[in-house]
Coordinates of C-alpha atoms in Angstrom, one line a residue:
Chain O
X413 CA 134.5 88.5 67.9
X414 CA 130.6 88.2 68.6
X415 CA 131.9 87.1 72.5
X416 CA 134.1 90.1 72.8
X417 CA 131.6 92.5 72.2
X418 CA 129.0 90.6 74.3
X419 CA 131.7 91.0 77.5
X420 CA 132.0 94.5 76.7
X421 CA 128.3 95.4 76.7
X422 CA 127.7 93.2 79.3
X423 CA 130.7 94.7 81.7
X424 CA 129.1 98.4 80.8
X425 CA 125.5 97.4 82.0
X426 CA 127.1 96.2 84.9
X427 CA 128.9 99.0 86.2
X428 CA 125.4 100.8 85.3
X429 CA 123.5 98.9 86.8
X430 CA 125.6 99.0 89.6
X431 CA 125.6 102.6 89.9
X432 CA 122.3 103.0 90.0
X433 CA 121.7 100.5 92.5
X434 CA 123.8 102.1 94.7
X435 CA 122.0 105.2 94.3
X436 CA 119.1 103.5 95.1
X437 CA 120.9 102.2 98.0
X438 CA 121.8 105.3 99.2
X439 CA 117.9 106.6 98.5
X440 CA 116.8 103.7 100.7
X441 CA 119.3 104.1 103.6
X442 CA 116.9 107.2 105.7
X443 CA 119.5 109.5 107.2
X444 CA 118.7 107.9 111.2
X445 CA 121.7 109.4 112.7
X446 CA 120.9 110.5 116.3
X447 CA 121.5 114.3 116.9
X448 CA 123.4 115.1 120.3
X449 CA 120.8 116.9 121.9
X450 CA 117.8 115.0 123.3
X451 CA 114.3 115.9 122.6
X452 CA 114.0 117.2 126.2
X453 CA 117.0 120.1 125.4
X454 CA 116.0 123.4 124.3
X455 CA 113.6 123.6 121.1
X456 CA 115.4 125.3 118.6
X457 CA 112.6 127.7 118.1
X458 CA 112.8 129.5 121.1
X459 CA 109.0 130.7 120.5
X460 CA 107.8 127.1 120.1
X461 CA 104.8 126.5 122.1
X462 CA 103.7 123.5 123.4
X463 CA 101.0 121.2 125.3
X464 CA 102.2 120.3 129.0
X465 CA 99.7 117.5 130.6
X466 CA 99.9 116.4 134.2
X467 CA 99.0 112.9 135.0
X468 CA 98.4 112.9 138.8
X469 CA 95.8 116.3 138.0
X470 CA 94.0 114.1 135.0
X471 CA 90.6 112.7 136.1
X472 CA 89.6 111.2 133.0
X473 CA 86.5 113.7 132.8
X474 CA 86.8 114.3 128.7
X475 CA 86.1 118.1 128.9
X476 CA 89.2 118.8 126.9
X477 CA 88.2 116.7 123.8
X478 CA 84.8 117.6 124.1
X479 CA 85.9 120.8 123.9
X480 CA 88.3 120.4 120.9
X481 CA 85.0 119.2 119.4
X482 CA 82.7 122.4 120.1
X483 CA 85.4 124.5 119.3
X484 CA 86.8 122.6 115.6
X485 CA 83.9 120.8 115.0
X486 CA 85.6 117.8 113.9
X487 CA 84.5 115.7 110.9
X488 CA 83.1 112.7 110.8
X489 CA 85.3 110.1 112.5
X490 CA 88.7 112.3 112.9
X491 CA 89.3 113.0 116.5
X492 CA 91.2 115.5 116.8
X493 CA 92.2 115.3 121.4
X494 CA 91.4 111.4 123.0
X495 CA 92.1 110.6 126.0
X496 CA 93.8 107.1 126.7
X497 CA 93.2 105.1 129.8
X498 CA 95.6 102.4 130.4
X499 CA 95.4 98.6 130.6
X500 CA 93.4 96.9 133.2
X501 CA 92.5 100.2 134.6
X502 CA 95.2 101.3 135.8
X503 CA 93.9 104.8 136.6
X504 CA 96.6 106.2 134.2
X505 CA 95.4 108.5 131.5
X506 CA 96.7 110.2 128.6
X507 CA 95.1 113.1 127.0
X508 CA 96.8 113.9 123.7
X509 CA 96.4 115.8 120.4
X510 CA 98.9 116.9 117.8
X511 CA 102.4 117.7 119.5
X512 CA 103.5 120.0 116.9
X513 CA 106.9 118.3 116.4
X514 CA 110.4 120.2 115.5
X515 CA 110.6 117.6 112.7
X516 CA 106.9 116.9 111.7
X517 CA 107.1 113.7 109.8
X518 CA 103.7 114.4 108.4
X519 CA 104.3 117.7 106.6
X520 CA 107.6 116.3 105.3
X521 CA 105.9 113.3 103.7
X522 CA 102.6 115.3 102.6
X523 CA 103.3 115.8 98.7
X524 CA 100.7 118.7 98.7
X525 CA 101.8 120.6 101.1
X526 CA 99.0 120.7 103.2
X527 CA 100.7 121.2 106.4
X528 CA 102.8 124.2 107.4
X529 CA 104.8 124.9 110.5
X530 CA 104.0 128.7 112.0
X531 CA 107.5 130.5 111.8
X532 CA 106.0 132.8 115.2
X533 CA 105.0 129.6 117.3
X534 CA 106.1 126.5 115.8
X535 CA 102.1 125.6 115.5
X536 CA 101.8 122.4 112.8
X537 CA 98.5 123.7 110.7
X538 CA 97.2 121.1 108.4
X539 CA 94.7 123.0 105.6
X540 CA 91.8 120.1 104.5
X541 CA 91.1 122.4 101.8
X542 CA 94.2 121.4 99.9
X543 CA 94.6 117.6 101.4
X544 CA 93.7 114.9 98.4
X545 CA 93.5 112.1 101.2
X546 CA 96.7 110.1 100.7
X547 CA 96.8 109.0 103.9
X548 CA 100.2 109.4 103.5
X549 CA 100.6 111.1 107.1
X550 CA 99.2 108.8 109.0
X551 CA 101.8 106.6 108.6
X552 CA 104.4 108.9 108.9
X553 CA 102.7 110.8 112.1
X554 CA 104.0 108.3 115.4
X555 CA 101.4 109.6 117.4
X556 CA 97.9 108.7 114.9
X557 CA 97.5 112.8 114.9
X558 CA 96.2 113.5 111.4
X559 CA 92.9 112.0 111.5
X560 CA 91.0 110.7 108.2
X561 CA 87.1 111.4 107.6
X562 CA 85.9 109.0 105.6
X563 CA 82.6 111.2 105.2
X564 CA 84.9 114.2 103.8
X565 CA 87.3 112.1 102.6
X566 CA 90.2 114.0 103.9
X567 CA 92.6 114.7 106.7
X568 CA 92.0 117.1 109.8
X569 CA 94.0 117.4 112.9
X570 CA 94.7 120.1 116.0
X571 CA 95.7 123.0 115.0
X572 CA 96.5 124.3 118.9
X573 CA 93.6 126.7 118.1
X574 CA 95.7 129.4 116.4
X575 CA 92.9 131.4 115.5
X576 CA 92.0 131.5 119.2
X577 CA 95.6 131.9 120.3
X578 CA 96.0 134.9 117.5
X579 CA 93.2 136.5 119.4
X580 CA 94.8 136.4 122.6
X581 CA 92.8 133.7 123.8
X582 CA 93.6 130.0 125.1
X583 CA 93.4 126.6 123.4
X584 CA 89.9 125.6 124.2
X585 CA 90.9 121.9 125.6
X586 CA 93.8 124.2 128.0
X587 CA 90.7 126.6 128.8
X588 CA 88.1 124.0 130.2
X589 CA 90.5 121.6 132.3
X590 CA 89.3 121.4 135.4
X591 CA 92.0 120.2 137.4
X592 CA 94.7 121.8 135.5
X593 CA 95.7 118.8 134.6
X594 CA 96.2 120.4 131.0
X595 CA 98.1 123.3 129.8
X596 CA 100.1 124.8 127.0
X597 CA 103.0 127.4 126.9
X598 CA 106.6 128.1 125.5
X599 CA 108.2 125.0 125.2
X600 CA 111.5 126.2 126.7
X601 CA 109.7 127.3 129.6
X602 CA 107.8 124.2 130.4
X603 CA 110.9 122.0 129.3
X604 CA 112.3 123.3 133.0
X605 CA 109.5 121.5 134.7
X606 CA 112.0 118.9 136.5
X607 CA 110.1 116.0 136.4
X608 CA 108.4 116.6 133.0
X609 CA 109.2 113.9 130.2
X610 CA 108.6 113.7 126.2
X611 CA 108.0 110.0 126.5
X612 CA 105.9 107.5 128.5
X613 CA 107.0 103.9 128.6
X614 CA 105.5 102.4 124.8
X615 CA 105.0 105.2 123.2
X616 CA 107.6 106.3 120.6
X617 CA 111.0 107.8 120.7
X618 CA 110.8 111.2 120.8
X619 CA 114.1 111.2 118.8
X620 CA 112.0 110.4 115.9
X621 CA 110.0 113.5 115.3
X622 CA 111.0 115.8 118.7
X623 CA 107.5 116.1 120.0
X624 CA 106.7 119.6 121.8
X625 CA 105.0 118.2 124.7
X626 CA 105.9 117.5 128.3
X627 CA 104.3 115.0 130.6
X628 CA 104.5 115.0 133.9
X629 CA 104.0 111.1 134.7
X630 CA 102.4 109.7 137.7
X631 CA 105.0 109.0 140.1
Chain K
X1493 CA 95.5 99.5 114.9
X1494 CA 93.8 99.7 111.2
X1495 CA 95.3 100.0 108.1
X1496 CA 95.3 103.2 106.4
X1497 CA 95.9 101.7 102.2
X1498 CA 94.2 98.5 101.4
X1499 CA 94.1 96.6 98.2
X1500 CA 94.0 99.5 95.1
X1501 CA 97.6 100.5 96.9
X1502 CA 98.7 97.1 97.2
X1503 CA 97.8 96.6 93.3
X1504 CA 99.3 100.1 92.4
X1505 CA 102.8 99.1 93.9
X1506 CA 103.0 95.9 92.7
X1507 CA 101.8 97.2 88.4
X1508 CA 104.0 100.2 89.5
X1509 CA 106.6 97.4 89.3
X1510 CA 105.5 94.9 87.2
X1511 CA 105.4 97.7 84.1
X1512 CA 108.9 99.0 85.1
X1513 CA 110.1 95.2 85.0
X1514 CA 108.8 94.6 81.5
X1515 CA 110.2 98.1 80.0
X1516 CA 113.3 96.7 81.3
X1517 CA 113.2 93.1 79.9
X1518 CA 112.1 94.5 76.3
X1519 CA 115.1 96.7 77.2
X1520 CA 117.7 94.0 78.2
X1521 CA 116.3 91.9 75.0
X1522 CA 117.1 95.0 72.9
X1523 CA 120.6 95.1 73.6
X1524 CA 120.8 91.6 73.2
X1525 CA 121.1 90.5 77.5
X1526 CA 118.4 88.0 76.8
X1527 CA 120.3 86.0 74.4
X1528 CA 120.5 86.4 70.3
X1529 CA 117.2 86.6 68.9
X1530 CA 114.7 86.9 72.0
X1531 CA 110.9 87.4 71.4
X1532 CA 110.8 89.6 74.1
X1533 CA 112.1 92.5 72.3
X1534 CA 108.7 95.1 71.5
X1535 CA 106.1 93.2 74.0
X1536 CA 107.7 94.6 77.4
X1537 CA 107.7 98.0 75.8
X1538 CA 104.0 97.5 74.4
X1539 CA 102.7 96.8 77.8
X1540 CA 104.8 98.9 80.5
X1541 CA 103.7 102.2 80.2
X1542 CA 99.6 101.0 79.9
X1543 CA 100.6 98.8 83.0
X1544 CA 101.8 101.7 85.0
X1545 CA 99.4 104.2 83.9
X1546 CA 96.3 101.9 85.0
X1547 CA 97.9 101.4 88.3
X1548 CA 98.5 104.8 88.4
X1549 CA 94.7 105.7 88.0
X1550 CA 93.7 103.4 90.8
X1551 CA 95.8 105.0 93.0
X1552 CA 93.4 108.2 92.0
X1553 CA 90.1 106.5 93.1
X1554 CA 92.2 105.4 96.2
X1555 CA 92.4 109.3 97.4
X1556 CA 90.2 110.5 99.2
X1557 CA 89.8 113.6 97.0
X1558 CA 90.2 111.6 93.9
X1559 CA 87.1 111.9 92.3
X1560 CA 85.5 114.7 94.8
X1561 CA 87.8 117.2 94.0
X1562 CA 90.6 115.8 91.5
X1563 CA 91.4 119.7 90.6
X1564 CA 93.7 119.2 94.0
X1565 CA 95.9 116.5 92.4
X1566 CA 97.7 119.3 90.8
X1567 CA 99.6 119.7 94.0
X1568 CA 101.1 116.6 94.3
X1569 CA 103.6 117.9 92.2
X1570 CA 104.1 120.8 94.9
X1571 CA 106.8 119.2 97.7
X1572 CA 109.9 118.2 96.6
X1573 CA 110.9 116.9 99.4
X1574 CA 108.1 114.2 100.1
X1575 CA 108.7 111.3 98.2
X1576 CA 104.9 110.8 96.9
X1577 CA 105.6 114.0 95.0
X1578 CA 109.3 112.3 93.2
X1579 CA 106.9 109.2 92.5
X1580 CA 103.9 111.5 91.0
X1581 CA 107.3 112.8 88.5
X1582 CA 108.7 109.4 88.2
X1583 CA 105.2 107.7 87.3
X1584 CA 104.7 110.9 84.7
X1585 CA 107.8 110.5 82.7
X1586 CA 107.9 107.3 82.8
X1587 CA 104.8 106.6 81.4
X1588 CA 105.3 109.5 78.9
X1589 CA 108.6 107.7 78.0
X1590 CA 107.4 104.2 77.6
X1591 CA 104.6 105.7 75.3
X1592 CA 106.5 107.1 72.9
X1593 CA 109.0 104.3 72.8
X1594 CA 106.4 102.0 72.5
X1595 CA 104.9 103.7 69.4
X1596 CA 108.1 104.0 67.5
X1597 CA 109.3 100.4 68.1
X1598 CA 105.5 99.3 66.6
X1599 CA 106.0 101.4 63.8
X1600 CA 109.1 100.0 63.1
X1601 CA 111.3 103.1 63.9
X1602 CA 114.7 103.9 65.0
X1603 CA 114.2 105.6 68.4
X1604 CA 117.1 107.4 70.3
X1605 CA 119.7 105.7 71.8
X1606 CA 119.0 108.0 74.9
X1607 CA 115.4 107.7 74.7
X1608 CA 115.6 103.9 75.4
X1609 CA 118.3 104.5 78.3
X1610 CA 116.5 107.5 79.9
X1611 CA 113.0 105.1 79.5
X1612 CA 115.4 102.5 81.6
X1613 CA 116.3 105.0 84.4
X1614 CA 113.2 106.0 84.6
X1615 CA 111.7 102.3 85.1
X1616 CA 114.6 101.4 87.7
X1617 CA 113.3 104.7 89.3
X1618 CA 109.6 103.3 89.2
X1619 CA 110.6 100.3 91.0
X1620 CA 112.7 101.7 93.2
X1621 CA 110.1 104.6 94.0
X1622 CA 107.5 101.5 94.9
X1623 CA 109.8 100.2 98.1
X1624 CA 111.5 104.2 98.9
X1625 CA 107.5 105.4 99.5
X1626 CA 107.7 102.6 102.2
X1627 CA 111.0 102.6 103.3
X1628 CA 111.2 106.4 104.2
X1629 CA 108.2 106.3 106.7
X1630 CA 110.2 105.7 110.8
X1631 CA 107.0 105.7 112.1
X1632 CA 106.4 101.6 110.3
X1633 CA 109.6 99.9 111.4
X1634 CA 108.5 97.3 108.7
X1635 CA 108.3 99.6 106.4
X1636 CA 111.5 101.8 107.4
X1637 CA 114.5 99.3 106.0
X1638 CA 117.0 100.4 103.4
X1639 CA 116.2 96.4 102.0
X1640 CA 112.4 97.4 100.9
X1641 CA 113.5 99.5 97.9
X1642 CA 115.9 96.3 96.8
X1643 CA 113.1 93.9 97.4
X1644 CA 110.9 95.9 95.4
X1645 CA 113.2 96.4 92.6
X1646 CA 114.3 92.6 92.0
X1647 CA 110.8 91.4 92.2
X1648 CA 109.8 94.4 89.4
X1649 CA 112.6 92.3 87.4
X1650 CA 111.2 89.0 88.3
X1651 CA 107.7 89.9 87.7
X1652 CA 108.5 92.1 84.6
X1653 CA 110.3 89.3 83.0
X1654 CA 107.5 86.8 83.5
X1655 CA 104.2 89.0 82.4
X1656 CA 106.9 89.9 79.5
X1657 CA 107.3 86.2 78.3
X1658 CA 103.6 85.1 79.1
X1659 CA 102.4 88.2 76.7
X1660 CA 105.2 87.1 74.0
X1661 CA 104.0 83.8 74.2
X1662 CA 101.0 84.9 72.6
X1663 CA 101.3 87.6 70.9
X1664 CA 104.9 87.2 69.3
X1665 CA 106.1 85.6 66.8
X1666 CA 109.3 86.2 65.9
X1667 CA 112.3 85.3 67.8
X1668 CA 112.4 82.5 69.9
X1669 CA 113.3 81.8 74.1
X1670 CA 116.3 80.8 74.9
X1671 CA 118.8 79.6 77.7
X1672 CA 120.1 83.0 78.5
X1673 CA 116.7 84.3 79.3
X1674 CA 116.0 81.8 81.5
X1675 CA 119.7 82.0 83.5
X1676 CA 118.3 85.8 84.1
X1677 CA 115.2 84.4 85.3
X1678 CA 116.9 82.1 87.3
X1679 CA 119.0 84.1 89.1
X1680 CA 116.3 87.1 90.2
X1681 CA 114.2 84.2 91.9
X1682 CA 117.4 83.2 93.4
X1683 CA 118.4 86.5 94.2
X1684 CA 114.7 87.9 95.3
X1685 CA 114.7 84.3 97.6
X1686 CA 118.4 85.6 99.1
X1687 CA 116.7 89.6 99.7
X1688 CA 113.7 88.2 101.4
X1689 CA 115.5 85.8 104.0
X1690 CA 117.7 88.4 104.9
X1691 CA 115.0 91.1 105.0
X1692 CA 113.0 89.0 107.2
X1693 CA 115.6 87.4 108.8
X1694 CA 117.1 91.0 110.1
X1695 CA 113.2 92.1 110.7
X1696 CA 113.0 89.2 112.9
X1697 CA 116.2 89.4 114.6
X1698 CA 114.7 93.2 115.9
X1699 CA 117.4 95.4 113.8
X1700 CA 114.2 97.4 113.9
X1701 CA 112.6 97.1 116.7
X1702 CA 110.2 94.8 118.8
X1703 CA 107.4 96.1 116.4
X1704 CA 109.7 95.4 113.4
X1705 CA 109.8 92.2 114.6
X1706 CA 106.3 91.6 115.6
X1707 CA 105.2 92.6 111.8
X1708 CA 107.8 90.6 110.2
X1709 CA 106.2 87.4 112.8
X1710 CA 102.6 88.6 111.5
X1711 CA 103.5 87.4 107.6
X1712 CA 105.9 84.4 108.9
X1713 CA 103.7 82.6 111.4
X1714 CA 100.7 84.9 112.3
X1715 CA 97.8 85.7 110.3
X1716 CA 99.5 86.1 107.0
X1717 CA 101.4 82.8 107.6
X1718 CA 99.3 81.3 104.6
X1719 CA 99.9 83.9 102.1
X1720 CA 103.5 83.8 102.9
X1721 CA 104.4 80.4 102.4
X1722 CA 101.8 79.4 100.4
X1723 CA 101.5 82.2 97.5
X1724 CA 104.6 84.3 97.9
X1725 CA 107.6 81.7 98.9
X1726 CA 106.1 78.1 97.1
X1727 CA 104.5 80.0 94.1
X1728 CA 106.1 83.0 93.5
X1729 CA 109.1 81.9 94.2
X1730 CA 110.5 78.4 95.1
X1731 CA 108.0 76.7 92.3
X1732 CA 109.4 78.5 89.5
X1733 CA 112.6 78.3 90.9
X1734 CA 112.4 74.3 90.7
X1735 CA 110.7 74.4 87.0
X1736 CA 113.7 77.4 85.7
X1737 CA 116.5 75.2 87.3
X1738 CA 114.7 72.0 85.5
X1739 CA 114.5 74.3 82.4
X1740 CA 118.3 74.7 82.3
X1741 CA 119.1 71.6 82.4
X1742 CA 117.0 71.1 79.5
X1743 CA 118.3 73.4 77.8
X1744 CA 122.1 72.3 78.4
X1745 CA 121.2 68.9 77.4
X1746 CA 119.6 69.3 74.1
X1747 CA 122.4 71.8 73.0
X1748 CA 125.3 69.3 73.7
X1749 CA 123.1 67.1 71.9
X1750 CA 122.7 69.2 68.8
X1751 CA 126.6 69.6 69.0
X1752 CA 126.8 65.9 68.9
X1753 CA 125.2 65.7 65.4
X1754 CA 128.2 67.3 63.1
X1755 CA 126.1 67.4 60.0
X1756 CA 124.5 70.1 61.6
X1757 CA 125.5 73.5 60.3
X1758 CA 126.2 75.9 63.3
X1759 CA 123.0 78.1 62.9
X1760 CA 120.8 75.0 62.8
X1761 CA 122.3 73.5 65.7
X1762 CA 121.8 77.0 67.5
X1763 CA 118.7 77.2 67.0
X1764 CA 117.5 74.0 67.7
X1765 CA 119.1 74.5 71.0
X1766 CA 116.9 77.4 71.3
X1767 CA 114.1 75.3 71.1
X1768 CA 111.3 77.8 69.8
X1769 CA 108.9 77.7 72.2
X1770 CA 108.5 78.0 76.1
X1771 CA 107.2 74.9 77.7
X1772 CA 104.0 75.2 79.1
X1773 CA 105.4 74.3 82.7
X1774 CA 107.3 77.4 82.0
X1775 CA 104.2 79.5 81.3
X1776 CA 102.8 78.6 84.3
X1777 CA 106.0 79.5 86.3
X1778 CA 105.9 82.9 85.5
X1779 CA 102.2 83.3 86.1
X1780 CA 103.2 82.5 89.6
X1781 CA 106.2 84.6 89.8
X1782 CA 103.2 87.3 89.1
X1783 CA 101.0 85.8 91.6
X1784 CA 103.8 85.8 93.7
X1785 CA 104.6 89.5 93.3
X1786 CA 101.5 90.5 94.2
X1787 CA 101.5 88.4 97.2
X1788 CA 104.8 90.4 98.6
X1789 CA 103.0 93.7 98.1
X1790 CA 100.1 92.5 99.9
X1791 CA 102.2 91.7 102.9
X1792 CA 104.0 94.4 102.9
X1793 CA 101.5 96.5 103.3
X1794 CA 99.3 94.8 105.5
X1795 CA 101.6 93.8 107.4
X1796 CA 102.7 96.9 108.7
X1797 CA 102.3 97.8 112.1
X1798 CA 102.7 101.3 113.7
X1799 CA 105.4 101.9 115.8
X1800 CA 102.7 102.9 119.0
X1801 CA 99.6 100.7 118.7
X1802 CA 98.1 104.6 120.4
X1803 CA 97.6 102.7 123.7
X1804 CA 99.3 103.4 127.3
X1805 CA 100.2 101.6 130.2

C-alpha cells in the first residue's frame, strides 16, 4: 500500500518536473532562426539613418572621435567613436561608433529601459540618467558600443548627435572628416553603394543585430 | 577583451542557485522524495530565501548605480522583455515565498498546499533564471547555449542538496539520512558530470562558433585549466561522486544485513539501515559539491569571450 502511493507521487513529480523542464528548455533555446533577407536588403524603416565609412578615404587622423569628444563630452573611460588600425600595420583602419541596429541587442536586454529606438530615424539613444550600470549591454552589444564609466558608474554611448541632427545640423564626427572618408545618411540610400558591405572579415555577423552601417572596404 | 561582471556576479548566480536548490530539497523531503523520515525537511526552507536575498543584495553593490543612486533600481522592474527584469520578479517572489513558508514550517504550521508548490516553481525559475540571463546574450557564444540554463539548474540541485545536509547536520535533529537521499545525490553528480561533457564537448566541437570554442579551450586547457579540473570536475564533482557511490554500497550492505537478523522487528531493522547519521566523508563531499558550484559559475563567467575581440584585420 505505502509503495503504491510512493509510485504515484513519484510518477506525478515526474511528469512536473518534466514539464517544467521543458519549459525551461524551450526558455533556453534563443529563437536563432535566420530571416530571408540579409542585413544588406532594405532596412525596414525606410527613414533609418545610418553611418557610411570609406576605408581607402580613412587616414587614420582621429578628428572624428575627437570630435565625438568636444561635442558629447564623454565620461571618464567610455569612448564613445575609436578608430581601429589593423594588425601588423596593415594600413587598414576602422572608425566606428554605435550602428544603431534594426534589432539592438542592448535595448532588448536593458531591464530599465534606458535605451530607445527614434520611430522618425531609427537613432538608438541610451539615457545615463536612468542606466543603474548592469553592464548588461555590453555583453549583449557585438560591437563594445555602450561604454561603462567607472568614474560615473554608468553607461554612455553615440547617440548619432540627434540633438544636432534635430537642428538641421550634421553628426559632428561626419562634419570634421577630412577626406570624406566618413558620412551618414538614409540607410536605404547608402545600402545602393555597390561595393558597400555590413561586415568586414572578423567582425560579427551582421545577422545578429542588422547593423545600419556600410563599409566600403579597401579593395 | 575585459570582463564586464567579476566575482559579486559570479557569487550572486551561483547563491541564486544554491537557495533555489535547498527550497527544493526541504521540498522534495516534504513530500517524502528523500526517503521516510529525512532530516532535511525545515532546514532547506530555513535557509533559501536568506541565501537568495543576500546574493541578491550583492548584486546591488555590483551596479554601478547601486549605492549612488539606488532610487533607479525601481526600473528594473520596467522591461518585460529583458530577462534581468523576469529575474528582478523571480528573485522578489521567490524570496517573499520562501519567507513566509519558512516562518510557518518553524512555527509548526500547516502552510498551503499551493504555497509550497508555487515556492517550488518559483525556485526552479531561480535556477533556471541563473543560466537563461547567460544563455540569451548571441553576442557570448559561450554564453548563448540552450545547455546553460540546464547546467545551472542541476547544479542548483546538487549544490542545494549538499548546503541542505551540511546545515541539517548541525542544526537538526530529528529525522535521520538515508539511502534514498543519497541515490538523489548520486544521480545529479552523475547527471551534472553527463550536462557538462556534452556542454563542453559541443562548445569544443564549434556548434557555436570558433569563439565558442576558443572559450570552452580557455576553462579546459588554458588559463582556467586548474580551476577546471582541479575544483570543479575532481571536487565538485568526481570526488563526491566516488564517496556517494561508496556510500551506497554502504548503505545496501548494512540493510541486507539487518534483514539477516529475523529477531529484528521491521521498524528496527529500517532504521538501523538508516543509520542516523551522515559519515563525515559524506559531510565533506557536499562541501565540495558547494566548492564545486562555485567553481562552474566562476568559469562561466570568466570564461566568456565576446564574439569580436573589437580588433580588425
Amino acid at each position: 500500500m505505502d509503495s503504491m502511493k510512493n509510485i504515484i507521487i513519484s510518477r506525478r513529480k515526474v511528469l512536473k518536473a518534466g514539464a517544467v523542464a521543458t519549459f525551461a528548455l524551450a526558455l533556453g533555446i534563443s529563437p536563432t532562426v535566420l530571416n530571408a533577407d540579409t542585413a544588406q536588403d532594405a532596412p525596414k524603416n525606410p527613414d533609418q539613418l545610418g553611418f557610411m565609412y570609406d576605408q581607402e578615404k580613412c587616414i587614420n587622423c582621429k578628428l572624428c572621435a575627437k570630435a565625438c569628444n568636444d561635442t558629447n563630452k564623454w565620461e571618464e573611460g567610455a569612448e564613445w567613436r575609436r578608430v581601429l588600425v589593423g594588425k601588423e600595420d596593415s594600413k587598414n583602419f576602422l572608425s566606428y561608433s554605435c550602428n544603431h541596429c534594426e534589432k539592438p541587442a542592448c535595448a532588448q536586454v536593458c531591464p530599465v529601459k534606458a535605451y530607445r529606438k527614434r520611430e522618425e530615424d531609427g537613432i538608438v539613444v541610451q539615457n545615463p540618467e536612468v542606466c543603474v550600470g548592469c553592464k548588461y549591454c555590453m555583453y549583449a552589444c557585438p560591437y563594445h558600443s555602450p561604454q561603462f564609466s567607472p568614474d560615473t558608474g554608468r553607461i554612455s554611448k553615440c547617440h548619432f548627435c540627434y540633438e544636432r541632427q534635430d537642428q538641421g545640423n550634421k553628426p559632428a564626427c561626419v562634419s570634421v572628416c577630412p577626406t570624406g572618408a566618413l558620412n551618414y545618411g538614409k540607410l536605404t540610400e547608402l545600402r545602393k553603394t555597390s561595393s558597400g558591405v555590413a561586415q568586414l572579415e572578423g567582425l560579427p555577423n551582421p545577422e545578429l543585430t542588422k547593423p545600419s552601417w556600410v563599409i566600403i572596404p579597401k579593395a | 577583451m575585459e570582463m564586464h561582471w567579476h566575482w559579486l556576479i559570479v557569487i550572486y548566480l551561483f547563491l541564486g542557485g544554491l537557495g533555489a536548490g535547498a527550497y527544493l530539497t526541504s521540498f522534495a523531503a516534504e513530500k517524502g522524495w528523500l526517503g521516510s523520515n529525512s532530516r532535511l525537511k525545515k532546514v532547506g526552507y530555513y535557509i533559501a530565501a536568506p541565501i537568495v536575498a543576500f546574493g541578491t543584495v550583492l548584486l546591488v553593490f555590483d551596479l554601478g548605480q547601486g549605492l549612488y543612486k539606488p532610487w533607479l533600481l525601481v526600473r528594473l522592474l520596467l522591461n518585460f522583455g529583458s530577462v534581468m527584469t523576469w529575474g528582478v520578479y523571480i528573485l522578489a517572489a521567490f524570496i517573499v515565498v520562501g519567507l513566509v513558508k519558512a516562518f510557518l514550517v518553524f512555527k509548526n504550521k500547516q502552510a498551503p498546499e499551493a504555497l509550497g508548490w508555487v515556492g517550488a516553481g518559483l525556485a526552479l525559475a531561480t535556477g533556471a533564471y541563473t543560466g537563461l540571463l547567460l544563455s540569451v546574450i548571441e553576442a557570448v557564444p559561450f554564453w548563448n547555449s540552450f545547455m546553460m540554463p540546464i547546467l545551472f539548474v542541476v547544479s542548483a540541485l546538487s549544490t542545494g542538496l549538499s548546503v541542505t545536509t551540511v546545515v541539517a547536520h548541525f542544526m537538526e535533529k530529528q529525522g535521520s539520512a538515508n539511502i534514498k537521499e543519497n541515490q538523489v545525490h548520486l544521480s545529479l553528480v552523475a547527471a551534472e558530470l553527463i550536462v557538462v561533457v556534452i556542454f563542453f564537448g559541443l562548445m569544443s566541437l564549434g556548434a557555436k562558433g570558433p569563439v565558442g570554442a576558443q572559450s570552452a579551450a580557455s576553462v579546459v586547457s588554458g588559463p582556467y585549466a586548474i580551476v577546471f579540473w582541479g575544483y570543479f570536475i575532481a571536487l565538485g564533482l568526481l570526488f563526491p561522486l566516488v564517496v556517494f557511490v561508496l556510500e551506497n554500497i554502504h548503505l545496501k550492505q548494512s540493510a541486507q544485513k539487518v534483514v539477516a537478523e529475523p529477531s529484528l522487528t521491521e521498524t528496527e531493522s529500517s532504521a538501523k539501515a538508516q543509520s542516523g547519521h551522515q559519515s563525515y566523508l559524506v559531510l565533506v563531499s557536499d562541501f565540495s559539491v558547494v566548492v564545486g558550484g562555485l567553481a562552474l559559475r566562476a568559469l562561466i563567467i570568466f570564461a566568456a569571450l565576446p564574439i569580436w575581440d573589437g580588433t580588425i584585420l
